[in-house]
Amino acid sequence: MKKFLIILLVLAEAAFCFAKNAVFQSENYSLSVTYNEVLIPGDAVFVRMEITTPKNHKKSKTDAEKKGALQLYKDKTIIEKANFYSVGKKKNNQTYADLLCGVPASAWLTSGSYYLKVIFSFSDEDTNEFTLPLTFQSRTFNKEVLELNDSNTAIKSDTSPERMAQINKLNDILYTSIASDVYTLKPFTSPTTSTRYTAWYGDRREYVYSNGKKSSDMHNGNDYGVPEGTEVRACADGKVVMAENRISTGWSIVVEHLPGLYSLYYHLSKMEVKEGDMVKQGDLIGKSGSTGLATGPHLHWEMRLNGSAVRPEFFLNDFTFDNE
């Protein structure tokens, strides 16, 4: 593996908050990168990479499918990694590849030296790498105490084979990344018109059980305090990959939007879609309720990237840089 030949590096403000542009040049091709340069715990880092070649470039037998990997480093340790996938967009005949990749930034991250490494294969005989700087910005999360009644205590402490199987099934879905599953590049929208939040992503929770025991955890999504029966709509185009009743989360829907990127809707009173359905942004998919472990009617909206929970509001921006 060799280092990428860098002729020019330009860091400039882009439309998405904290987004930067970088341009790299070699003898055989140029590479334009857009990414969100500020690393904030609980958010994600997305990199859009477009590769073009000179007009006189002729494809050879060594030309292969353009492949890339993204690695998030803290000091010298890789803490997240994922593969790029094609988003199938070509601006002109010289554009050979338009690739996208995202990695989650854990809500537990602490200050340190962070950077991105991009490893890219332009052909079977040409593998390169380069790094992108990141600026760490700290974030403070709320703390709350939830007192559970007997029913919710039983759910929270349930270790039955049925519940374990449900957890394993969901994890298998959320850790699945299929490169061809590109359903949208647009900013997401909220699944409800309500702005009444009863809990936020990243809240540090202490659960007090009815038997006096306690446990702690992090809240993985946003809770909207809406009456039972409130319409719940798809936050973006995608494919329904789960629609079923679960012990912990009640009637639950999971929608895949991009490789490794899923939205989750919990505690519903009714579902309007089934597994395998294709949905468009704004489609009615269910109605809010209080099924599963819930202290009252609400909608729990959650986003998962490569298995990890990410702050939902991050995706309300042009996170794929499709409008650049």
Short mmCIF file of C-alpha atoms in Angstrom, two decimals:
data_model
loop_
_atom_site.label_atom_id
_atom_site.label_comp_id
_atom_site.label_asym_id
_atom_site.label_seq_id
_atom_site.Cartn_x
_atom_site.Cartn_y
_atom_site.Cartn_z
CA MET A 1 0.00 0.00 0.00
CA LYS A 2 1.27 3.46 -0.84
CA LYS A 3 0.36 6.94 0.26
CA PHE A 4 -1.84 8.97 -2.07
CA LEU A 5 0.02 11.63 -4.03
CA ILE A 6 -1.44 14.89 -2.76
CA ILE A 7 -1.00 17.91 -4.98
CA LEU A 8 -3.68 20.15 -3.56
CA LEU A 9 -5.70 20.12 -0.34
CA VAL A 10 -8.54 22.57 0.00
CA LEU A 11 -10.63 22.83 3.15
CA ALA A 12 -13.68 25.01 2.63
CA GLU A 13 -17.09 25.47 4.19
CA ALA A 14 -19.85 23.40 2.57
CA ALA A 15 -23.62 23.60 2.92
CA PHE A 16 -23.87 21.01 5.70
CA CYS A 17 -22.86 22.33 9.10
CA PHE A 18 -19.17 21.68 9.74
CA ALA A 19 -18.72 20.13 6.28
CA LYS A 20 -15.38 20.45 4.51
CA ASN A 21 -14.13 19.86 0.99
CA ALA A 22 -10.78 18.29 0.16
CA VAL A 23 -9.26 17.84 -3.28
CA PHE A 24 -6.52 15.31 -4.01
CA GLN A 25 -4.68 14.94 -7.29
CA SER A 26 -2.46 12.25 -8.79
CA GLU A 27 -1.10 11.61 -12.26
CA ASN A 28 -3.96 9.30 -13.18
CA TYR A 29 -7.02 10.78 -11.49
CA SER A 30 -8.41 13.44 -9.20
CA LEU A 31 -10.43 12.82 -6.10
CA SER A 32 -12.89 15.22 -4.47
CA VAL A 33 -13.98 14.59 -0.89
CA THR A 34 -16.73 16.20 1.18
CA TYR A 35 -17.16 15.28 4.84
CA ASN A 36 -18.35 16.71 8.16
CA GLU A 37 -15.07 17.65 9.82
CA VAL A 38 -16.31 18.23 13.38
CA LEU A 39 -16.56 15.03 15.42
CA ILE A 40 -19.41 15.29 17.94
CA PRO A 41 -20.22 12.39 20.30
CA GLY A 42 -23.50 10.78 19.30
CA ASP A 43 -23.39 11.98 15.70
CA ALA A 44 -21.77 10.33 12.68
CA VAL A 45 -19.09 11.14 10.13
CA PHE A 46 -20.00 10.76 6.47
CA VAL A 47 -17.57 11.00 3.56
CA ARG A 48 -18.65 11.54 -0.06
CA MET A 49 -15.88 10.70 -2.52
CA GLU A 50 -15.98 11.42 -6.24
CA ILE A 51 -13.23 10.17 -8.55
CA THR A 52 -12.61 11.52 -12.04
CA THR A 53 -9.97 10.68 -14.63
CA PRO A 54 -8.35 12.67 -17.45
CA LYS A 55 -10.13 12.75 -20.78
CA ASN A 56 -7.37 10.71 -22.37
CA HIS A 57 -7.62 7.91 -19.80
CA LYS A 58 -8.39 4.57 -21.37
CA LYS A 59 -9.74 1.68 -19.36
CA SER A 60 -7.38 -1.23 -19.08
CA LYS A 61 -7.59 -4.78 -17.87
CA THR A 62 -6.32 -3.62 -14.49
CA ASP A 63 -9.25 -1.26 -14.01
CA ALA A 64 -11.60 -2.73 -11.43
CA GLU A 65 -14.63 -1.73 -9.43
CA LYS A 66 -13.66 1.25 -7.34
CA LYS A 67 -13.43 0.18 -3.71
CA GLY A 68 -12.81 2.11 -0.54
CA ALA A 69 -12.76 1.75 3.22
CA LEU A 70 -13.20 4.39 5.90
CA GLN A 71 -11.53 4.15 9.30
CA LEU A 72 -12.05 6.40 12.32
CA TYR A 73 -8.97 6.66 14.53
CA LYS A 74 -8.42 7.85 18.06
CA ASP A 75 -4.67 8.31 18.37
CA LYS A 76 -3.35 5.13 16.72
CA THR A 77 -6.37 2.91 17.35
CA ILE A 78 -9.21 2.21 14.91
CA ILE A 79 -12.49 2.71 16.75
CA GLU A 80 -14.90 2.47 13.80
CA LYS A 81 -14.64 1.27 10.21
CA ALA A 82 -16.88 0.65 7.20
CA ASN A 83 -16.72 0.17 3.45
CA PHE A 84 -17.69 2.75 0.84
CA TYR A 85 -20.59 1.98 -1.49
CA SER A 86 -21.58 3.43 -4.83
CA VAL A 87 -24.43 5.92 -4.87
CA GLY A 88 -24.71 5.61 -8.64
CA LYS A 89 -24.51 9.26 -9.52
CA LYS A 90 -22.44 10.53 -12.47
CA LYS A 91 -22.08 14.22 -13.26
CA ASN A 92 -20.39 13.64 -16.60
CA ASN A 93 -18.65 10.98 -18.64
CA GLN A 94 -15.38 11.54 -16.78
CA THR A 95 -16.81 10.59 -13.40
CA TYR A 96 -15.66 7.05 -12.70
CA ALA A 97 -17.03 6.65 -9.20
CA ASP A 98 -19.27 8.38 -6.71
CA LEU A 99 -18.93 6.73 -3.31
CA LEU A 100 -20.38 7.28 0.15
CA CYS A 101 -19.53 5.93 3.59
CA GLY A 102 -20.50 6.75 7.16
CA VAL A 103 -19.29 5.69 10.60
CA PRO A 104 -20.95 6.41 13.96
CA ALA A 105 -19.31 8.57 16.60
CA SER A 106 -20.16 6.96 19.92
CA ALA A 107 -21.98 9.04 22.53
CA TRP A 108 -19.30 7.80 24.94
CA LEU A 109 -16.38 9.42 23.07
CA THR A 110 -14.08 11.62 25.12
CA SER A 111 -11.62 14.28 24.02
CA GLY A 112 -8.54 13.09 22.16
CA SER A 113 -6.77 13.12 18.82
CA TYR A 114 -9.15 11.88 16.10
CA TYR A 115 -8.76 11.57 12.35
CA LEU A 116 -10.11 9.62 9.37
CA LYS A 117 -8.18 7.33 7.09
CA VAL A 118 -9.49 6.55 3.61
CA ILE A 119 -8.09 3.48 1.85
CA PHE A 120 -8.95 3.41 -1.82
CA SER A 121 -8.40 0.93 -4.67
CA PHE A 122 -8.59 2.55 -8.08
CA SER A 123 -7.51 -0.59 -9.89
CA ASP A 124 -6.28 -4.06 -9.11
CA GLU A 125 -2.71 -2.74 -9.00
CA ASP A 126 -3.23 0.68 -7.42
CA THR A 127 -4.20 0.96 -3.74
CA ASN A 128 -3.77 4.28 -1.94
CA GLU A 129 -4.57 5.91 1.36
CA PHE A 130 -4.88 9.39 2.81
CA THR A 131 -6.03 10.96 6.06
CA LEU A 132 -8.60 13.65 6.82
CA PRO A 133 -8.40 15.82 9.95
CA LEU A 134 -11.18 15.95 12.51
CA THR A 135 -11.97 18.48 15.22
CA PHE A 136 -13.45 17.04 18.42
CA GLN A 137 -16.36 18.92 20.01
CA SER A 138 -17.67 17.73 23.36
CA ARG A 139 -21.35 17.28 24.18
CA THR A 140 -23.18 17.02 27.51
CA PHE A 141 -26.05 14.56 27.85
CA ASN A 142 -29.01 14.68 30.22
CA LYS A 143 -29.43 12.40 33.21
CA GLU A 144 -32.77 11.00 34.32
CA VAL A 145 -34.21 8.46 36.75
CA LEU A 146 -37.09 6.21 35.67
CA GLU A 147 -39.12 4.38 38.30
CA LEU A 148 -40.62 1.21 36.85
CA ASN A 149 -43.84 -0.44 37.96
CA ASP A 150 -44.15 -4.22 38.33
CA SER A 151 -45.04 -4.70 34.66
CA ASN A 152 -42.12 -2.69 33.29
CA THR A 153 -39.77 -4.24 35.87
CA ALA A 154 -40.71 -7.67 34.55
CA ILE A 155 -39.99 -6.60 30.98
CA LYS A 156 -36.68 -4.92 31.81
CA SER A 157 -35.43 -7.96 33.73
CA ASP A 158 -36.80 -10.57 31.30
CA THR A 159 -34.09 -13.03 30.26
CA SER A 160 -36.40 -15.52 28.58
CA PRO A 161 -35.27 -17.32 25.40
CA GLU A 162 -38.03 -15.49 23.50
CA ARG A 163 -36.71 -12.05 24.43
CA MET A 164 -33.10 -13.06 23.79
CA ALA A 165 -34.09 -14.36 20.36
CA GLN A 166 -35.82 -11.06 19.59
CA ILE A 167 -32.71 -9.10 20.61
CA ASN A 168 -30.47 -11.32 18.48
CA LYS A 169 -32.78 -11.02 15.48
CA LEU A 170 -32.79 -7.22 15.68
CA ASN A 171 -29.01 -7.06 16.08
CA ASP A 172 -28.53 -9.31 13.05
CA ILE A 173 -30.54 -6.81 11.01
CA LEU A 174 -28.88 -3.67 12.37
CA TYR A 175 -25.36 -5.01 11.76
CA THR A 176 -26.18 -5.95 8.16
CA SER A 177 -24.83 -3.68 5.41
CA ILE A 178 -25.73 -4.50 1.81
CA ALA A 179 -23.83 -2.27 -0.63
CA SER A 180 -26.59 -2.23 -3.23
CA ASP A 181 -29.32 -1.07 -0.81
CA VAL A 182 -29.25 2.65 -1.60
CA TYR A 183 -32.81 3.94 -1.26
CA THR A 184 -32.32 7.65 -0.59
CA LEU A 185 -29.73 10.42 -0.46
CA LYS A 186 -32.07 13.17 0.75
CA PRO A 187 -32.15 14.74 4.23
CA PHE A 188 -34.55 12.89 6.52
CA THR A 189 -37.66 14.37 8.12
CA SER A 190 -39.17 13.90 11.57
CA PRO A 191 -41.65 11.00 11.85
CA THR A 192 -44.13 13.24 13.67
CA THR A 193 -45.12 16.89 13.60
CA SER A 194 -44.91 17.03 17.40
CA THR A 195 -42.03 18.93 19.00
CA ARG A 196 -42.83 17.76 22.53
CA TYR A 197 -39.90 15.63 23.65
CA THR A 198 -40.09 13.53 26.81
CA ALA A 199 -36.60 12.03 26.39
CA TRP A 200 -33.60 12.60 24.16
CA TYR A 201 -31.00 10.49 22.45
CA GLY A 202 -28.00 9.98 24.71
CA ASP A 203 -29.82 10.49 28.02
CA ARG A 204 -28.02 8.64 30.79
CA ARG A 205 -30.75 6.66 32.48
CA GLU A 206 -31.02 5.02 35.86
CA TYR A 207 -33.82 2.48 36.11
CA VAL A 208 -35.31 1.88 39.55
CA TYR A 209 -37.16 -1.44 39.63
CA SER A 210 -40.25 -2.10 41.74
CA ASN A 211 -38.21 -4.65 43.73
CA GLY A 212 -35.67 -1.99 44.72
CA LYS A 213 -32.92 -3.02 42.31
CA LYS A 214 -31.33 -0.54 39.89
CA SER A 215 -29.59 -0.55 36.53
CA SER A 216 -28.18 2.10 34.22
CA ASP A 217 -28.18 2.50 30.46
CA MET A 218 -28.19 5.07 27.66
CA HIS A 219 -31.33 6.06 25.81
CA ASN A 220 -30.78 5.29 22.13
CA GLY A 221 -33.38 7.56 20.54
CA ASN A 222 -35.81 10.46 20.94
CA ASP A 223 -39.16 10.07 22.68
CA TYR A 224 -42.06 12.23 21.53
CA GLY A 225 -44.82 12.72 24.09
CA VAL A 226 -47.78 12.28 21.75
CA PRO A 227 -51.25 10.85 22.44
CA GLU A 228 -51.97 7.26 21.51
CA GLY A 229 -53.00 6.95 17.87
CA THR A 230 -50.82 9.82 16.60
CA GLU A 231 -49.71 9.24 13.02
CA VAL A 232 -46.14 8.00 12.56
CA ARG A 233 -44.55 8.60 9.15
CA ALA A 234 -41.41 7.26 7.46
CA CYS A 235 -38.49 9.63 7.93
CA ALA A 236 -37.08 8.70 4.49
CA ASP A 237 -37.47 6.34 1.55
CA GLY A 238 -36.55 2.78 2.34
CA LYS A 239 -37.47 -0.86 2.81
CA VAL A 240 -39.31 -2.26 5.83
CA VAL A 241 -37.06 -4.99 7.24
CA MET A 242 -38.97 -5.60 10.48
CA ALA A 243 -42.58 -5.08 11.51
CA GLU A 244 -43.58 -7.14 14.53
CA ASN A 245 -44.47 -7.18 18.21
CA ARG A 246 -41.47 -7.37 20.58
CA ILE A 247 -41.40 -7.84 24.35
CA SER A 248 -39.26 -4.75 25.06
CA THR A 249 -40.38 -2.32 22.36
CA GLY A 250 -43.92 -3.44 21.61
CA TRP A 251 -45.17 -3.08 18.06
CA SER A 252 -41.99 -2.09 16.25
CA ILE A 253 -40.98 -1.09 12.73
CA VAL A 254 -37.45 -0.98 11.27
CA VAL A 255 -36.75 0.63 7.88
CA GLU A 256 -33.49 0.32 5.92
CA HIS A 257 -32.43 3.50 4.06
CA LEU A 258 -28.77 3.04 3.10
CA PRO A 259 -26.26 0.23 3.61
CA GLY A 260 -26.04 -0.14 7.38
CA LEU A 261 -28.43 2.78 8.08
CA TYR A 262 -31.82 2.06 9.70
CA SER A 263 -34.65 3.97 11.35
CA LEU A 264 -36.64 2.38 14.19
CA TYR A 265 -40.12 3.20 15.51
CA TYR A 266 -41.14 1.68 18.84
CA HIS A 267 -44.15 1.27 21.19
CA LEU A 268 -46.72 1.60 18.42
CA SER A 269 -50.42 0.89 18.87
CA LYS A 270 -50.89 0.00 15.21
CA MET A 271 -48.72 -0.81 12.19
CA GLU A 272 -49.67 0.19 8.65
CA VAL A 273 -46.83 -1.67 6.88
CA LYS A 274 -45.39 -5.16 6.81
CA GLU A 275 -41.93 -6.61 6.31
CA GLY A 276 -40.78 -6.24 2.71
CA ASP A 277 -42.83 -3.13 1.94
CA MET A 278 -41.14 -0.20 0.21
CA VAL A 279 -41.97 3.20 1.74
CA LYS A 280 -41.52 6.79 0.66
CA GLN A 281 -40.59 9.68 2.91
CA GLY A 282 -43.74 10.86 4.71
CA ASP A 283 -45.71 7.64 4.19
CA LEU A 284 -47.94 6.61 7.09
CA ILE A 285 -46.34 3.52 8.64
CA GLY A 286 -48.05 3.28 12.03
CA LYS A 287 -49.64 5.00 15.01
CA SER A 288 -48.10 5.77 18.38
CA GLY A 289 -48.95 3.86 21.53
CA SER A 290 -47.55 2.48 24.78
CA THR A 291 -46.83 -1.16 23.96
CA GLY A 292 -43.77 -2.88 25.41
CA LEU A 293 -41.72 -1.16 28.11
CA ALA A 294 -43.37 2.26 28.29
CA THR A 295 -44.42 4.58 31.09
CA GLY A 296 -47.07 6.20 28.88
CA PRO A 297 -48.11 6.83 25.26
CA HIS A 298 -45.25 8.10 23.11
CA LEU A 299 -43.22 7.49 19.96
CA HIS A 300 -39.63 6.31 20.27
CA TRP A 301 -37.66 7.24 17.12
CA GLU A 302 -34.19 5.80 16.78
CA MET A 303 -31.46 5.77 14.12
CA ARG A 304 -28.80 3.06 13.81
CA LEU A 305 -25.65 3.21 11.70
CA ASN A 306 -23.57 0.03 11.42
CA GLY A 307 -25.32 -1.24 14.53
CA SER A 308 -24.69 1.83 16.69
CA ALA A 309 -27.30 4.35 17.78
CA VAL A 310 -26.81 7.84 16.33
CA ARG A 311 -28.58 11.10 17.24
CA PRO A 312 -31.63 11.25 14.93
CA GLU A 313 -31.38 15.00 14.27
CA PHE A 314 -28.04 14.46 12.53
CA PHE A 315 -29.90 12.96 9.56
CA LEU A 316 -32.21 15.98 9.16
CA ASN A 317 -29.26 17.68 7.42
CA ASP A 318 -27.81 17.03 3.97
CA PHE A 319 -25.60 14.33 5.50
CA THR A 320 -24.86 12.66 2.12
CA PHE A 321 -23.76 16.00 0.59
CA ASP A 322 -26.00 15.33 -2.37
CA ASN A 323 -26.70 19.04 -2.90
CA GLU A 324 -23.04 20.01 -3.10
#
